[in-house]
XYZ file of C-alpha atoms in Angstrom:
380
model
C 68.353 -3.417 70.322
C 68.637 -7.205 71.029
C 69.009 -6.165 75.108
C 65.124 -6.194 74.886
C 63.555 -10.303 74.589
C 59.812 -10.410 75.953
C 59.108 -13.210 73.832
C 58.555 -15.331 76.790
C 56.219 -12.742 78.617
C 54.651 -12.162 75.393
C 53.646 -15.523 75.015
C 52.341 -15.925 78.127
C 50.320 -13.293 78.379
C 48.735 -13.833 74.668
C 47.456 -17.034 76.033
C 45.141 -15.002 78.100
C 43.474 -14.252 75.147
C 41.783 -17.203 73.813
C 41.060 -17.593 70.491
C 42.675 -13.950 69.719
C 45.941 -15.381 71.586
C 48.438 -15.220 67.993
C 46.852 -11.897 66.815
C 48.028 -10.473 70.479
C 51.402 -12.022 70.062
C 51.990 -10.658 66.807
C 50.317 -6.856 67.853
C 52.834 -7.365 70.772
C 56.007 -8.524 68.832
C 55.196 -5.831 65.981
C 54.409 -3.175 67.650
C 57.971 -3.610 69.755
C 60.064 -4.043 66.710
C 58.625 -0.331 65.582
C 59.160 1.405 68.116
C 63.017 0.334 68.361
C 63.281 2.027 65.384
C 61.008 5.257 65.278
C 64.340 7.478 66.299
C 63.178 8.836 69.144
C 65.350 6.752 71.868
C 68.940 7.696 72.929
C 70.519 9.403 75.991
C 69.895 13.019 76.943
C 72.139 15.579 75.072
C 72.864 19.157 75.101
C 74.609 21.214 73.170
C 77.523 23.945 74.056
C 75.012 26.352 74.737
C 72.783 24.068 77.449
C 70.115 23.574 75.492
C 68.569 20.396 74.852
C 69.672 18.954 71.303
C 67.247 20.026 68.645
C 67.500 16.264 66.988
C 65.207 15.766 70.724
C 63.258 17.782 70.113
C 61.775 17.830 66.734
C 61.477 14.038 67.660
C 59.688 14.632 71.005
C 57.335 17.217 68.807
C 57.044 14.747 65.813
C 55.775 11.393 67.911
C 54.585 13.111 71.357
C 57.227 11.056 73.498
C 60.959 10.182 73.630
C 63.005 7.691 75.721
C 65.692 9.112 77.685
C 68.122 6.082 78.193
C 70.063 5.877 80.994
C 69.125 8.250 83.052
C 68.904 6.572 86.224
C 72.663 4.978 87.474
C 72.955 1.675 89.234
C 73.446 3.370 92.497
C 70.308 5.213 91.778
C 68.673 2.224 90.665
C 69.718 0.494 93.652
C 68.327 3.369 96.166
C 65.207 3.124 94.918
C 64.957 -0.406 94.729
C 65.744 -0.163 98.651
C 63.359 2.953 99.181
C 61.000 0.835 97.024
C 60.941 -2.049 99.051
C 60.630 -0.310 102.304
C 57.483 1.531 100.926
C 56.248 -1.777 100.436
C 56.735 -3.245 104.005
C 54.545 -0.480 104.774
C 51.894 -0.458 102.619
C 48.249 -1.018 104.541
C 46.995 -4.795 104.113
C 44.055 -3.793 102.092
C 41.737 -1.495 100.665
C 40.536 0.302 103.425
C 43.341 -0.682 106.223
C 45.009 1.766 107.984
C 48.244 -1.002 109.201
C 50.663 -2.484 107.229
C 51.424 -6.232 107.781
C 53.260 -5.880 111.180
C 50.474 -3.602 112.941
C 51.692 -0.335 112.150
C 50.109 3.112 111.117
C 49.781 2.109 107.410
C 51.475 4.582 104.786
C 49.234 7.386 103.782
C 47.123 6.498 106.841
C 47.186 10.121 108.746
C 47.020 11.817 105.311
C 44.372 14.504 104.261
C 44.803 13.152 100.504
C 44.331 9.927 98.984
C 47.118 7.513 99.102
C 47.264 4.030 97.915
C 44.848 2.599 95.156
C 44.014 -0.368 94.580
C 42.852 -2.789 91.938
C 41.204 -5.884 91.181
C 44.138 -8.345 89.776
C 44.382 -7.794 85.721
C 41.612 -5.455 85.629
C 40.707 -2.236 84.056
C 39.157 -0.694 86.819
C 39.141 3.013 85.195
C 37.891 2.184 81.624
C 34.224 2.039 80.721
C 33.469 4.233 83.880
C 32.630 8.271 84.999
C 36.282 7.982 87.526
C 38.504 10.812 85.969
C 35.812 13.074 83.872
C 35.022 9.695 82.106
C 38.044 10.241 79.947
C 38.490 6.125 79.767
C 36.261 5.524 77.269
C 35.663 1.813 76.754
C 37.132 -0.574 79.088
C 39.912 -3.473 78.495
C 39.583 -7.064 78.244
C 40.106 -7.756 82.010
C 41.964 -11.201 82.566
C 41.556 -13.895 84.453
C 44.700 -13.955 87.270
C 46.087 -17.463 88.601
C 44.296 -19.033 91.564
C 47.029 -17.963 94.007
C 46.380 -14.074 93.236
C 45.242 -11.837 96.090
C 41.833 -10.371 96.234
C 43.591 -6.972 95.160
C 46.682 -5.505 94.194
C 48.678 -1.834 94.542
C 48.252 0.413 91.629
C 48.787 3.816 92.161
C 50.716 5.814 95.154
C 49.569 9.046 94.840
C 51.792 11.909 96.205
C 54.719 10.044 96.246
C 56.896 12.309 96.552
C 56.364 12.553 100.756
C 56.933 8.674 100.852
C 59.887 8.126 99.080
C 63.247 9.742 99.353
C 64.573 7.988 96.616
C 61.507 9.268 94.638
C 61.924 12.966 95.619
C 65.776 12.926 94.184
C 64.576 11.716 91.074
C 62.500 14.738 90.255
C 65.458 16.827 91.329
C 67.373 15.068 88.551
C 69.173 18.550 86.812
C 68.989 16.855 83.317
C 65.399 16.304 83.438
C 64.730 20.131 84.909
C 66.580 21.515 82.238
C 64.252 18.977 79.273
C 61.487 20.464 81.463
C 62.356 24.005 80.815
C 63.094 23.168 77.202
C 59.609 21.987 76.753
C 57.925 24.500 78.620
C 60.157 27.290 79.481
C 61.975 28.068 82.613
C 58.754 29.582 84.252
C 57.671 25.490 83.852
C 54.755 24.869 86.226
C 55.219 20.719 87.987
C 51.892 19.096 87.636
C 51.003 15.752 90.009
C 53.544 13.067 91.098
C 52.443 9.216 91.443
C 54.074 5.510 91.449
C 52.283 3.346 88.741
C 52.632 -0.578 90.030
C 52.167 -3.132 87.727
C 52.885 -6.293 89.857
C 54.197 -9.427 87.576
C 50.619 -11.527 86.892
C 48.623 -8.870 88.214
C 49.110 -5.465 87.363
C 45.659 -3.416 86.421
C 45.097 -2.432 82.805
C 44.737 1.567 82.320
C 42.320 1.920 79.461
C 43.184 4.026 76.411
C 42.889 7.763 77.538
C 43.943 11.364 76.736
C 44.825 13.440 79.613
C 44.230 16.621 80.452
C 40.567 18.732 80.476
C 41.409 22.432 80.467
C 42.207 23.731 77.326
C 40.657 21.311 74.533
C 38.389 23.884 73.312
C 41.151 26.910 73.972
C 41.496 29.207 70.586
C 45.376 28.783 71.312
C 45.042 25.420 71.637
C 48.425 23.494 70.443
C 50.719 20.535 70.629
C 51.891 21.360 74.399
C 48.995 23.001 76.048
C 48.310 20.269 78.356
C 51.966 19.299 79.430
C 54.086 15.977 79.669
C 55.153 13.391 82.275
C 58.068 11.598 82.774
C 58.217 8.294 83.397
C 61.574 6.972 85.305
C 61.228 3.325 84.930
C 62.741 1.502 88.060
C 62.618 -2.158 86.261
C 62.041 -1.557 82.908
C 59.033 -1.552 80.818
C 58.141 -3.944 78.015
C 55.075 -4.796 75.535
C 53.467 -6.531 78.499
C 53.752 -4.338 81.263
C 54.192 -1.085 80.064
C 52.405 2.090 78.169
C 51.397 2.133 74.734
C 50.660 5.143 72.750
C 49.737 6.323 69.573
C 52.342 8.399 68.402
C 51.559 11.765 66.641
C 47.888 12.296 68.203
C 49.169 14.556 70.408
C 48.396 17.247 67.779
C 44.874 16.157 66.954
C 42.638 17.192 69.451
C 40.643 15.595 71.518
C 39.792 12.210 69.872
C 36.862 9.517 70.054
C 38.266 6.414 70.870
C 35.856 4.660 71.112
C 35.777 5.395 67.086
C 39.969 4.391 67.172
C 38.259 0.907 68.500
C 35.596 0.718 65.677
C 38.380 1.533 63.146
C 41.010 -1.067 64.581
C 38.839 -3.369 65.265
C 39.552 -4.296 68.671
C 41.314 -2.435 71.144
C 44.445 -2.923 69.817
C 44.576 0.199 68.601
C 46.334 0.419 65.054
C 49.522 2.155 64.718
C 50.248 1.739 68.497
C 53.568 0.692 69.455
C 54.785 0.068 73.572
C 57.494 2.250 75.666
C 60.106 -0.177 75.335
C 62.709 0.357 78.167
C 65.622 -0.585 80.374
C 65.951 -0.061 84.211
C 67.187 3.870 84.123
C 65.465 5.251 81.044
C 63.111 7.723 81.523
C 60.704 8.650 79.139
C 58.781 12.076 78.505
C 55.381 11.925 77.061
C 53.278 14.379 75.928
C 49.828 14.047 77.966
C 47.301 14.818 74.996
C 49.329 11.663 73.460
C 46.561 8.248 72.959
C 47.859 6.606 75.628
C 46.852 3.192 77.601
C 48.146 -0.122 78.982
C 46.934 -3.525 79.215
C 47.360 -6.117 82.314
C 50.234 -7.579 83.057
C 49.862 -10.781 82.313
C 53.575 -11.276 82.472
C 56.080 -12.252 83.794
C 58.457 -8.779 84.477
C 57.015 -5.786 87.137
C 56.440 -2.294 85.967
C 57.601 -0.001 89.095
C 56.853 3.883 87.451
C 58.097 7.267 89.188
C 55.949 9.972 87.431
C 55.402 12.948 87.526
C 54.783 15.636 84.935
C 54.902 19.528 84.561
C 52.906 22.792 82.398
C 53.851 25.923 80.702
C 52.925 28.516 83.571
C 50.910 30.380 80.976
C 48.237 26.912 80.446
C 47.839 27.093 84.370
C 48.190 30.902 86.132
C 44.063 32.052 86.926
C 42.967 28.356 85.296
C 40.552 25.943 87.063
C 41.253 22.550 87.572
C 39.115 19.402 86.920
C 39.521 18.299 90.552
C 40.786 14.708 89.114
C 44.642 15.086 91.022
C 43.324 17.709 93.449
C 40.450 20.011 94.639
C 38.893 22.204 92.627
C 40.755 25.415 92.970
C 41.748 28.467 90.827
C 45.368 28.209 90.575
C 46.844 31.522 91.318
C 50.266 32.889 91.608
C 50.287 32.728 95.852
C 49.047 29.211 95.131
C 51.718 28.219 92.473
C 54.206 29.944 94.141
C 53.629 27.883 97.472
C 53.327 24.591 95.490
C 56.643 25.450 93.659
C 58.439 24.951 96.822
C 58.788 20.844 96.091
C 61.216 21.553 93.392
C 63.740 23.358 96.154
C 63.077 20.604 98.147
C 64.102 17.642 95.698
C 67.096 19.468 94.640
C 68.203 19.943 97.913
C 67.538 16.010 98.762
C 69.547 14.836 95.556
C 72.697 17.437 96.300
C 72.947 15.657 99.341
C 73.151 11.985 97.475
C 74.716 12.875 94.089
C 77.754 14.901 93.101
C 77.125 17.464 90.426
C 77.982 16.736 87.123
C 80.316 18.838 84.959
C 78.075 18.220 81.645
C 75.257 19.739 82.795
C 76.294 23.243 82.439
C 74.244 24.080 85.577
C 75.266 23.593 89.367
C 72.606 22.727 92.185
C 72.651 26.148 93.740
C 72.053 27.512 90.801
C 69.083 25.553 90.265
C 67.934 25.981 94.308
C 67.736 29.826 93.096
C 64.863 29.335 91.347
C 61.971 27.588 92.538
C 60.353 30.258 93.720
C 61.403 32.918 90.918
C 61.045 31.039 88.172
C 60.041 27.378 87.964
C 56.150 26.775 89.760
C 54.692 23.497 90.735
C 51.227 22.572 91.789
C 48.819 20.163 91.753
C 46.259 20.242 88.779
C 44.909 18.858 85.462
C-alpha cells in the first residue's frame, strides 16, 4: 500500500491544532496504517454465477464499508474531471447568487430544490446544530483558513445527477447495480444523490453522525435497514480530506456520541480509521455506520459522487424525515416514478462505455428493469 503518502498533508494540517498538533498526526498516521490492512479493500468480484463474491460481503457486513478499487477508468476519470470543471465555471458567485462568474443563470438557479451549499472555510457548519434532525451531535474543532481564503466555499451539490453527465453514468455503472442488488435485493430502492467538495485548505468538516431516522426503533430493526452510499472518489481521499468511520457500529443502534467523545476523549473518536483511496475506487458504506470528517486542512481536494440506495421493503408506505426531500409517504406510484433515473443513467453510460463481458449482464438487460424491479426515490 505504499501508493498512499499523506505525510506531508498530514503534517500540515496537524499544525492547525496547536498544542494537540503530534497527537493529530499520530491519530492521522495510525488510523491510515489500519485501515490498509482491515481486508476489506480490493476490486469488485463475482463469481460464475453473478453474484457478488461472498469474501465482499461478509467483509462489507463485518466493518459496515468496503473499498471498491478501481472502479472508475482513466477515461472515466478524465470525463468527469472535464464535466467537473465545467460545473464549476458555472457555479453562482456566492451564497445567495443566482450568476456564475461570467453573468450567467447560475447552476441550480431556476430549480424548485436546493442546489449548491455552502460553507464557511474549515468549518463544521452541521455539527452542534438542529440542521438534519440534529443528528450532528457536537460540533468539530473549526480551523482557522489562510488569509487568502474566500468568505465561503462549495460543499454540497445536491441533485447532481441533472448537472452532471459524467455524474449520471457513474450511477449507471453495471458493477455497482449489481453490489446494489446484492445488498438489498433486485427490488433495491436509490435513495438521494449529491457531490461532497472538500476544496484543498478549505473544505468544511461534517461532524460525526449516523444517518438515517426511520427505522431505529423498528422491531425488525437490523444491520441494513437504513441502506448504504457509494462514494466514487474523483481525486482520491486521504486521512485529511476524506471520511472516517467507526467500523462495526453499524450493528449497534443508534449511538450517543456525544458519550463516543467523553470516552475518547476528544473527538478523535477511538477505533476510527479514514477511507483511504485512489482516484477510481469507490467505496460502499453502510449509512447507520459512525461516520464524520474533519476540514481539510490539506493539501489534496476531495471531489465525492454519492449517492446511495434501500431495500424496497425499509421504504414502500414509510414517511420520510424531510432532510433530502419533502415530507411525503413514499408509495409505489411514487417509487415507481422516481425509479425512472436508473433507466436514464444506464441509457447515458451505454452511450459512453462498451459493455463488458465480465459482468454477466448486458445494458438492455439492465434498461428492463427500472420500472419492474429496481425503485429509486428521494428519502431518508
Amino acid at each position: 500500500m505504499t501508493k498512499f503518502d499523506f505525510t506531508r498533508s498530514i503534517e500540515a494540517c496537524a499544525a492547525h491544532y496547536g498544542d494537540d498538533a503530534e497527537a493529530v498526526k499520530t491519530y492521522m498516521l495510525e488510523g491510515q496504517e489500519k485501515a490498509l490492512t482491515l481486508g476489506n479493500r480490493g476490486p469488485i468480484r463475482f463469481e460464475d454465477n453473478g453474484k457478488l463474491h461472498p469474501d465482499i460481503l461478509d467483509a462489507y457486513h463485518q466493518f459496515g464499508f468496503y473499498v471498491f478499487e478501481g472502479v472508475l477508468g482513466e477515461q472515466e476519470l478524465a470525463d468527469i474531471e472535464e464535466d467537473l470543471q465545467e460545473l464549476r465555471s458555472r457555479f453562482p458567485t456566492g451564497p445567495g447568487s443566482n450568476v456564475d462568474s461570467q453573468g450567467r443563470p447560475a447552476i441550480g438557479a431556476d430549480c424548485k430544490g436546493p442546489g449548491l451549499m455552502w460553507s464557511k472555510p474549515l468549518s463544521d457548519p452541521l455539527g452542534g446544530t438542529d440542521l438534519a434532525r440534529g443528528r450532528h451531535q457536537i460540533k468539530l474543532k473549526e480551523l482557522k483558513p489562510a488569509d487568502e481564503a474566500p468568505e465561503d466555499t462549495p460543499f454540497i451539490l445536491m441533485g447532481s445527477l441533472q448537472f452532471s453527465e459524467a455524474a449520471l453514468r457513474t450511477y449507471g455503472h453495471p458493477d455497482l447495480l449489481k453490489v446494489a442488488a446484492a445488498i438489498n435485493g433486485d427490488d433495491f430502492v436509490p435513495f438521494n444523490e449529491v457531490l461532497f467538495i472538500k476544496d484543498a485548505g478549505f473544505g468544511a468538516a461534517v461532524s460525526w453522525h449516523q444517518d438515517g431516522d426511520t427505522h431505529w426503533d423498528n422491531p425488525d430493526f437490523d444491520q441494513d435497514i437504513h441502506g448504504f452510499n457509494f462514494m466514487a472518489q474523483a481525486y482520491g481521499s486521504t486521512p485529511v480530506n476524506g471520511v472516517w468511520v467507526v467500523p462495526g457500529t453499524h450493528k449497534l443502534g443508534k449511538l450517543d456520541i456525544k458519550e463516543m467523545v467523553r470516552e475518547s476523549g476528544s473527538e478523535r473518536l477511538k477505533d476510527a480509521v479514514p477511507l483511504v483511496c485512489a482516484p477510481g475506487d469507490v467505496v460502499i458504506c453502510n449509512r447507520q455506520l459512525v461516520h464524520g470528517s474533519f476540514p481539510n486542512s490539506g493539501f489534496e481536494p476531495r471531489l465525492t459522487i454519492n449517492f446511495g440506495f434501500h431495500r424496497r421493503s425499509s421504504v414502500l408506505n414509510v414517511e420520510g424525515a424531510g432532510i433530502h426531500s419533502p415530507v411525503a409517504v413514499y408509495d409505489a406510484e411514487l417509487i415507481r416514478t422516481r425509479s425512472q433515473v436508473i433507466g436514464y443513467a444506464i441509457e447515458a453510460r451505454s452511450k459512453n462505455t462498451p459493455v463488458r463481458s465480465h459482468t454477466n449482464i448486458s445494458h438492455s438487460q439492465i434498461r428492463a428493469r427500472p420500472l419492474s424491479g429496481m425503485r429509486k426515490q428521494k428519502r431518508d
